[in-house]
Amino acid sequence: LSVVALISGGGSNLQALIDAQAAGLPIRIVAVISNRADAPGLDRARHHGIPAEILSHRDYPDRETYDADLQRLIDRHDPGLVVLAGFMRILTPEFVNHYRGRMFNIHPSLLPKFRGLHTHQRALDADETEHGASVHFVTAELDGGPIILQARVPVLPEDDAATLAARVLEQEHRIYPAAVGWFAEGRLKLGEDGRPWLDGEP
Ligand code: GRF
């Protein structure tokens, strides 16, 4: 399965997918695209000989024209799956619909709780005893697509946003390759009814 990964920052989820590919996950990351030229994740791609491309949103007047060029750039690689891995941009419905059923995102909360930003601090402020991460199909609703796989972690009394984020991130690196692997094996798809369809036992 050919995969294009979109990043904006550190790329630790990208690294998890690169490592999983090296360990035999039936994927080939054919390109990494970042909206920020200074994203450290670009060096992770370069280090593994993966084409690292930059499409800076600063060069565009609006979201529509940016997304249209981003789509052209992605489609040059003809991926079977697009993964958002710390990609910090809101995508237009047209762009999202073009990749319906073949675009994943990972979000650091137990969706539908805590959509949006600063999820760890918000979980602490809400006195949650559990928190976690979610892999979901991307739809036009921000952080709202059908959930594929989640991981739960305990919130400990001594936690702050940083310690909680680290515990969640560790799980992200586990569930993202798992979900991508199911898709690569043809076991997972987005049903016509908008619900994920997984054959056999996870
Ligand atoms: C992670 O919390 C991830 O859930 C969110 O972006 C953060 C950084 O991800 N999508 P990465 O280290 O850049 O993969």
PDB file of C-alpha atoms and ligand atoms in Angstrom:
ATOM      1  CA  LEU A   1       0.000   0.000   0.000  1.00  0.00           C
ATOM      2  CA  SER A   2       1.520   3.341  -1.028  1.00  0.00           C
ATOM      3  CA  VAL A   3       1.175   6.007   1.634  1.00  0.00           C
ATOM      4  CA  VAL A   4       1.666   9.773   1.588  1.00  0.00           C
ATOM      5  CA  ALA A   5       2.143  11.348   5.028  1.00  0.00           C
ATOM      6  CA  LEU A   6       1.308  14.977   5.795  1.00  0.00           C
ATOM      7  CA  ILE A   7       3.147  16.611   8.689  1.00  0.00           C
ATOM      8  CA  SER A   8       3.655  20.025  10.286  1.00  0.00           C
ATOM      9  CA  GLY A   9       6.051  19.288  13.129  1.00  0.00           C
ATOM     10  CA  GLY A  10       8.189  16.704  14.888  1.00  0.00           C
ATOM     11  CA  GLY A  11       6.892  13.737  12.962  1.00  0.00           C
ATOM     12  CA  SER A  12       7.072  11.154  15.740  1.00  0.00           C
ATOM     13  CA  ASN A  13       3.999   9.442  14.299  1.00  0.00           C
ATOM     14  CA  LEU A  14       5.665   9.503  10.891  1.00  0.00           C
ATOM     15  CA  GLN A  15       8.709   7.869  12.496  1.00  0.00           C
ATOM     16  CA  ALA A  16       6.498   5.167  13.982  1.00  0.00           C
ATOM     17  CA  LEU A  17       5.145   4.413  10.498  1.00  0.00           C
ATOM     18  CA  ILE A  18       8.653   4.445   8.984  1.00  0.00           C
ATOM     19  CA  ASP A  19       9.803   1.998  11.669  1.00  0.00           C
ATOM     20  CA  ALA A  20       6.744  -0.204  11.128  1.00  0.00           C
ATOM     21  CA  GLN A  21       7.433  -0.270   7.372  1.00  0.00           C
ATOM     22  CA  ALA A  22      11.043  -1.298   8.072  1.00  0.00           C
ATOM     23  CA  ALA A  23       9.704  -4.035  10.372  1.00  0.00           C
ATOM     24  CA  GLY A  24       7.561  -5.437   7.589  1.00  0.00           C
ATOM     25  CA  LEU A  25       4.240  -3.549   7.652  1.00  0.00           C
ATOM     26  CA  PRO A  26       3.001  -3.908   4.032  1.00  0.00           C
ATOM     27  CA  ILE A  27       3.187  -0.174   3.262  1.00  0.00           C
ATOM     28  CA  ARG A  28       5.500   2.038   1.258  1.00  0.00           C
ATOM     29  CA  ILE A  29       5.693   5.665   2.377  1.00  0.00           C
ATOM     30  CA  VAL A  30       6.233   7.285  -1.028  1.00  0.00           C
ATOM     31  CA  ALA A  31       6.330  10.935   0.083  1.00  0.00           C
ATOM     32  CA  VAL A  32       6.161  13.206   3.110  1.00  0.00           C
ATOM     33  CA  ILE A  33       4.641  16.647   2.631  1.00  0.00           C
ATOM     34  CA  SER A  34       4.843  19.436   5.181  1.00  0.00           C
ATOM     35  CA  ASN A  35       3.126  22.828   5.247  1.00  0.00           C
ATOM     36  CA  ARG A  36       6.072  24.150   7.258  1.00  0.00           C
ATOM     37  CA  ALA A  37       9.591  24.299   5.854  1.00  0.00           C
ATOM     38  CA  ASP A  38      11.067  23.984   9.354  1.00  0.00           C
ATOM     39  CA  ALA A  39       9.241  20.804  10.338  1.00  0.00           C
ATOM     40  CA  PRO A  40      11.807  18.478  11.954  1.00  0.00           C
ATOM     41  CA  GLY A  41       9.807  15.552  10.572  1.00  0.00           C
ATOM     42  CA  LEU A  42      11.147  16.407   7.092  1.00  0.00           C
ATOM     43  CA  ASP A  43      14.617  15.326   8.206  1.00  0.00           C
ATOM     44  CA  ARG A  44      13.197  12.001   9.368  1.00  0.00           C
ATOM     45  CA  ALA A  45      11.930  11.425   5.804  1.00  0.00           C
ATOM     46  CA  ARG A  46      15.223  12.525   4.231  1.00  0.00           C
ATOM     47  CA  HIS A  47      17.160  10.248   6.562  1.00  0.00           C
ATOM     48  CA  HIS A  48      15.170   7.321   5.173  1.00  0.00           C
ATOM     49  CA  GLY A  49      15.407   8.404   1.537  1.00  0.00           C
ATOM     50  CA  ILE A  50      11.715   9.337   1.398  1.00  0.00           C
ATOM     51  CA  PRO A  51      10.927  12.362  -0.829  1.00  0.00           C
ATOM     52  CA  ALA A  52      10.319  15.284   1.527  1.00  0.00           C
ATOM     53  CA  GLU A  53       8.227  18.056  -0.006  1.00  0.00           C
ATOM     54  CA  ILE A  54       7.158  21.433   1.320  1.00  0.00           C
ATOM     55  CA  LEU A  55       3.994  23.268   0.397  1.00  0.00           C
ATOM     56  CA  SER A  56       3.909  26.399   2.499  1.00  0.00           C
ATOM     57  CA  HIS A  57       0.475  27.768   3.294  1.00  0.00           C
ATOM     58  CA  ARG A  58       2.077  31.211   3.496  1.00  0.00           C
ATOM     59  CA  ASP A  59       2.374  31.169  -0.303  1.00  0.00           C
ATOM     60  CA  TYR A  60      -1.405  30.965  -0.751  1.00  0.00           C
ATOM     61  CA  PRO A  61      -4.205  33.530  -0.435  1.00  0.00           C
ATOM     62  CA  ASP A  62      -6.768  31.059   0.889  1.00  0.00           C
ATOM     63  CA  ARG A  63      -7.505  27.521   1.988  1.00  0.00           C
ATOM     64  CA  GLU A  64      -9.129  26.472  -1.275  1.00  0.00           C
ATOM     65  CA  THR A  65      -6.141  27.283  -3.490  1.00  0.00           C
ATOM     66  CA  TYR A  66      -3.743  25.729  -0.996  1.00  0.00           C
ATOM     67  CA  ASP A  67      -5.730  22.508  -0.776  1.00  0.00           C
ATOM     68  CA  ALA A  68      -6.047  22.326  -4.589  1.00  0.00           C
ATOM     69  CA  ASP A  69      -2.256  22.403  -4.968  1.00  0.00           C
ATOM     70  CA  LEU A  70      -1.790  20.023  -2.035  1.00  0.00           C
ATOM     71  CA  GLN A  71      -4.155  17.572  -3.734  1.00  0.00           C
ATOM     72  CA  ARG A  72      -2.215  17.825  -7.025  1.00  0.00           C
ATOM     73  CA  LEU A  73       1.055  17.217  -5.161  1.00  0.00           C
ATOM     74  CA  ILE A  74      -0.363  14.195  -3.321  1.00  0.00           C
ATOM     75  CA  ASP A  75      -1.983  12.703  -6.431  1.00  0.00           C
ATOM     76  CA  ARG A  76       1.324  12.766  -8.317  1.00  0.00           C
ATOM     77  CA  HIS A  77       2.263   9.931  -5.963  1.00  0.00           C
ATOM     78  CA  ASP A  78      -1.079   8.155  -6.471  1.00  0.00           C
ATOM     79  CA  PRO A  79      -1.272   6.896  -2.854  1.00  0.00           C
ATOM     80  CA  GLY A  80      -3.676   4.260  -1.641  1.00  0.00           C
ATOM     81  CA  LEU A  81      -3.782   6.054   1.723  1.00  0.00           C
ATOM     82  CA  VAL A  82      -3.057   9.572   2.989  1.00  0.00           C
ATOM     83  CA  VAL A  83      -2.120   9.836   6.664  1.00  0.00           C
ATOM     84  CA  LEU A  84      -2.262  13.097   8.606  1.00  0.00           C
ATOM     85  CA  ALA A  85       0.538  12.782  11.164  1.00  0.00           C
ATOM     86  CA  GLY A  86       0.661  15.928  13.238  1.00  0.00           C
ATOM     87  CA  PHE A  87      -0.655  17.937  10.302  1.00  0.00           C
ATOM     88  CA  MET A  88      -1.944  21.139  11.803  1.00  0.00           C
ATOM     89  CA  ARG A  89      -4.246  22.500   9.130  1.00  0.00           C
ATOM     90  CA  ILE A  90      -7.982  22.427   8.699  1.00  0.00           C
ATOM     91  CA  LEU A  91      -8.827  20.923   5.315  1.00  0.00           C
ATOM     92  CA  THR A  92     -11.608  22.005   2.978  1.00  0.00           C
ATOM     93  CA  PRO A  93     -14.585  19.671   2.434  1.00  0.00           C
ATOM     94  CA  GLU A  94     -13.658  19.336  -1.258  1.00  0.00           C
ATOM     95  CA  PHE A  95     -10.165  18.120  -0.372  1.00  0.00           C
ATOM     96  CA  VAL A  96     -11.464  15.755   2.309  1.00  0.00           C
ATOM     97  CA  ASN A  97     -14.139  14.317   0.047  1.00  0.00           C
ATOM     98  CA  HIS A  98     -11.575  13.642  -2.675  1.00  0.00           C
ATOM     99  CA  TYR A  99      -9.841  11.278  -0.216  1.00  0.00           C
ATOM    100  CA  ARG A 100     -12.989   9.854   1.349  1.00  0.00           C
ATOM    101  CA  GLY A 101     -12.306   6.441   2.808  1.00  0.00           C
ATOM    102  CA  ARG A 102      -8.533   6.679   2.250  1.00  0.00           C
ATOM    103  CA  MET A 103      -7.359   9.401   4.618  1.00  0.00           C
ATOM    104  CA  PHE A 104      -6.600   8.827   8.346  1.00  0.00           C
ATOM    105  CA  ASN A 105      -5.835  11.193  11.180  1.00  0.00           C
ATOM    106  CA  ILE A 106      -4.595  10.590  14.688  1.00  0.00           C
ATOM    107  CA  HIS A 107      -5.955  12.793  17.421  1.00  0.00           C
ATOM    108  CA  PRO A 108      -4.644  12.902  21.011  1.00  0.00           C
ATOM    109  CA  SER A 109      -7.923  12.308  22.838  1.00  0.00           C
ATOM    110  CA  LEU A 110     -10.613   9.680  23.285  1.00  0.00           C
ATOM    111  CA  LEU A 111     -12.900  11.115  20.610  1.00  0.00           C
ATOM    112  CA  PRO A 112     -15.567  12.363  20.589  1.00  0.00           C
ATOM    113  CA  LYS A 113     -14.162  13.980  23.746  1.00  0.00           C
ATOM    114  CA  PHE A 114     -11.834  16.947  23.345  1.00  0.00           C
ATOM    115  CA  ARG A 115     -11.892  17.674  19.639  1.00  0.00           C
ATOM    116  CA  GLY A 116      -9.536  20.500  18.656  1.00  0.00           C
ATOM    117  CA  LEU A 117      -6.387  21.634  20.418  1.00  0.00           C
ATOM    118  CA  HIS A 118      -4.768  21.436  23.879  1.00  0.00           C
ATOM    119  CA  THR A 119      -6.462  18.120  24.552  1.00  0.00           C
ATOM    120  CA  HIS A 120      -4.205  17.040  27.440  1.00  0.00           C
ATOM    121  CA  GLN A 121      -4.636  20.206  29.486  1.00  0.00           C
ATOM    122  CA  ARG A 122      -8.386  20.085  28.839  1.00  0.00           C
ATOM    123  CA  ALA A 123      -8.523  16.481  30.059  1.00  0.00           C
ATOM    124  CA  LEU A 124      -6.669  17.473  33.232  1.00  0.00           C
ATOM    125  CA  ASP A 125      -8.926  20.488  33.756  1.00  0.00           C
ATOM    126  CA  ALA A 126     -11.929  18.187  33.395  1.00  0.00           C
ATOM    127  CA  ASP A 127     -10.520  15.860  36.088  1.00  0.00           C
ATOM    128  CA  GLU A 128     -10.605  12.947  33.654  1.00  0.00           C
ATOM    129  CA  THR A 129      -9.245   9.699  35.088  1.00  0.00           C
ATOM    130  CA  GLU A 130      -8.699   8.324  31.574  1.00  0.00           C
ATOM    131  CA  HIS A 131      -7.442   9.901  28.361  1.00  0.00           C
ATOM    132  CA  GLY A 132      -5.941   8.578  25.143  1.00  0.00           C
ATOM    133  CA  ALA A 133      -5.663   8.730  21.373  1.00  0.00           C
ATOM    134  CA  SER A 134      -7.907   7.977  18.400  1.00  0.00           C
ATOM    135  CA  VAL A 135      -7.231   7.006  14.803  1.00  0.00           C
ATOM    136  CA  HIS A 136     -10.153   7.973  12.572  1.00  0.00           C
ATOM    137  CA  PHE A 137     -11.149   8.361   8.953  1.00  0.00           C
ATOM    138  CA  VAL A 138     -10.978  12.012   7.992  1.00  0.00           C
ATOM    139  CA  THR A 139     -14.301  13.602   7.066  1.00  0.00           C
ATOM    140  CA  ALA A 140     -15.286  17.237   6.671  1.00  0.00           C
ATOM    141  CA  GLU A 141     -16.087  17.424  10.397  1.00  0.00           C
ATOM    142  CA  LEU A 142     -12.915  18.442  12.288  1.00  0.00           C
ATOM    143  CA  ASP A 143     -11.708  15.484  14.374  1.00  0.00           C
ATOM    144  CA  GLY A 144     -15.122  14.006  13.773  1.00  0.00           C
ATOM    145  CA  GLY A 145     -14.644  11.138  11.329  1.00  0.00           C
ATOM    146  CA  PRO A 146     -15.538   7.492  12.014  1.00  0.00           C
ATOM    147  CA  ILE A 147     -13.241   6.110  14.705  1.00  0.00           C
ATOM    148  CA  ILE A 148     -11.028   3.187  13.708  1.00  0.00           C
ATOM    149  CA  LEU A 149      -8.939   2.458  16.805  1.00  0.00           C
ATOM    150  CA  GLN A 150      -8.422   4.025  20.223  1.00  0.00           C
ATOM    151  CA  ALA A 151      -5.941   3.574  23.064  1.00  0.00           C
ATOM    152  CA  ARG A 152      -6.654   4.489  26.677  1.00  0.00           C
ATOM    153  CA  VAL A 153      -4.146   5.671  29.271  1.00  0.00           C
ATOM    154  CA  PRO A 154      -4.685   6.507  32.940  1.00  0.00           C
ATOM    155  CA  VAL A 155      -4.474  10.111  34.082  1.00  0.00           C
ATOM    156  CA  LEU A 156      -2.272  10.103  37.186  1.00  0.00           C
ATOM    157  CA  PRO A 157      -2.638  12.560  40.075  1.00  0.00           C
ATOM    158  CA  GLU A 158       0.827  13.966  39.517  1.00  0.00           C
ATOM    159  CA  ASP A 159       0.301  14.464  35.766  1.00  0.00           C
ATOM    160  CA  ASP A 160       0.722  17.735  33.993  1.00  0.00           C
ATOM    161  CA  ALA A 161       0.034  18.278  30.254  1.00  0.00           C
ATOM    162  CA  ALA A 162       3.563  17.221  29.337  1.00  0.00           C
ATOM    163  CA  THR A 163       3.612  13.920  31.254  1.00  0.00           C
ATOM    164  CA  LEU A 164       0.123  13.045  30.035  1.00  0.00           C
ATOM    165  CA  ALA A 165       1.008  13.965  26.441  1.00  0.00           C
ATOM    166  CA  ALA A 166       4.068  11.710  26.580  1.00  0.00           C
ATOM    167  CA  ARG A 167       1.986   8.775  27.838  1.00  0.00           C
ATOM    168  CA  VAL A 168      -0.570   9.351  25.051  1.00  0.00           C
ATOM    169  CA  LEU A 169       2.067   9.791  22.348  1.00  0.00           C
ATOM    170  CA  GLU A 170       3.556   6.416  23.234  1.00  0.00           C
ATOM    171  CA  GLN A 171       0.160   4.833  22.500  1.00  0.00           C
ATOM    172  CA  GLU A 172      -0.218   6.855  19.284  1.00  0.00           C
ATOM    173  CA  HIS A 173       2.927   5.203  17.985  1.00  0.00           C
ATOM    174  CA  ARG A 174       1.325   1.839  18.633  1.00  0.00           C
ATOM    175  CA  ILE A 175      -2.179   2.346  17.237  1.00  0.00           C
ATOM    176  CA  TYR A 176      -1.328   4.326  14.109  1.00  0.00           C
ATOM    177  CA  PRO A 177       0.760   1.528  12.538  1.00  0.00           C
ATOM    178  CA  ALA A 178      -1.873  -0.994  13.644  1.00  0.00           C
ATOM    179  CA  ALA A 179      -4.717   0.872  11.925  1.00  0.00           C
ATOM    180  CA  VAL A 180      -2.643   1.547   8.785  1.00  0.00           C
ATOM    181  CA  GLY A 181      -1.704  -2.149   8.719  1.00  0.00           C
ATOM    182  CA  TRP A 182      -5.359  -3.222   8.775  1.00  0.00           C
ATOM    183  CA  PHE A 183      -6.046  -0.913   5.835  1.00  0.00           C
ATOM    184  CA  ALA A 184      -2.966  -2.206   3.975  1.00  0.00           C
ATOM    185  CA  GLU A 185      -4.188  -5.783   4.478  1.00  0.00           C
ATOM    186  CA  GLY A 186      -7.574  -4.848   3.024  1.00  0.00           C
ATOM    187  CA  ARG A 187      -9.337  -5.700   6.292  1.00  0.00           C
ATOM    188  CA  LEU A 188     -10.554  -2.171   7.025  1.00  0.00           C
ATOM    189  CA  LYS A 189     -12.634   0.175   4.933  1.00  0.00           C
ATOM    190  CA  LEU A 190     -15.127   2.975   5.346  1.00  0.00           C
ATOM    191  CA  GLY A 191     -18.581   1.501   4.772  1.00  0.00           C
ATOM    192  CA  GLU A 192     -21.212   3.180   2.594  1.00  0.00           C
ATOM    193  CA  ASP A 193     -23.089   3.860   5.823  1.00  0.00           C
ATOM    194  CA  GLY A 194     -20.147   5.970   6.973  1.00  0.00           C
ATOM    195  CA  ARG A 195     -19.071   3.449   9.574  1.00  0.00           C
ATOM    196  CA  PRO A 196     -15.705   1.670   9.661  1.00  0.00           C
ATOM    197  CA  TRP A 197     -15.860  -1.933   8.514  1.00  0.00           C
ATOM    198  CA  LEU A 198     -13.286  -4.345   9.899  1.00  0.00           C
ATOM    199  CA  ASP A 199     -13.357  -8.005   9.011  1.00  0.00           C
ATOM    200  CA  GLY A 200     -12.187 -10.672  11.449  1.00  0.00           C
ATOM    201  CA  GLU A 201     -10.973  -9.961  14.947  1.00  0.00           C
ATOM    202  CA  PRO A 202      -8.605  -7.035  15.406  1.00  0.00           C
TER     203      PRO A 202
HETATM  204  C1  GRF B   1       0.547  14.368  18.441  1.00  0.00           C
HETATM  205  O1  GRF B   1      -0.038  14.633  19.683  1.00  0.00           O
HETATM  206  C2  GRF B   1      -0.529  13.893  17.504  1.00  0.00           C
HETATM  207  O2  GRF B   1      -1.588  13.269  18.183  1.00  0.00           O
HETATM  208  C3  GRF B   1      -1.029  15.158  16.899  1.00  0.00           C
HETATM  209  O3  GRF B   1       0.136  15.928  16.693  1.00  0.00           O
HETATM  210  C4  GRF B   1       1.037  15.673  17.792  1.00  0.00           C
HETATM  211  C5  GRF B   1       2.457  15.597  17.311  1.00  0.00           C
HETATM  212  O4  GRF B   1       2.562  14.523  16.434  1.00  0.00           O
HETATM  213  N1  GRF B   1      -1.736  14.875  15.680  1.00  0.00           N
HETATM  214  P1  GRF B   1       3.980  14.163  15.711  1.00  0.00           P
HETATM  215  O5  GRF B   1       4.988  13.929  16.820  1.00  0.00           O
HETATM  216  O6  GRF B   1       4.362  15.360  14.871  1.00  0.00           O
HETATM  217  O7  GRF B   1       3.687  12.934  14.921  1.00  0.00           O
END
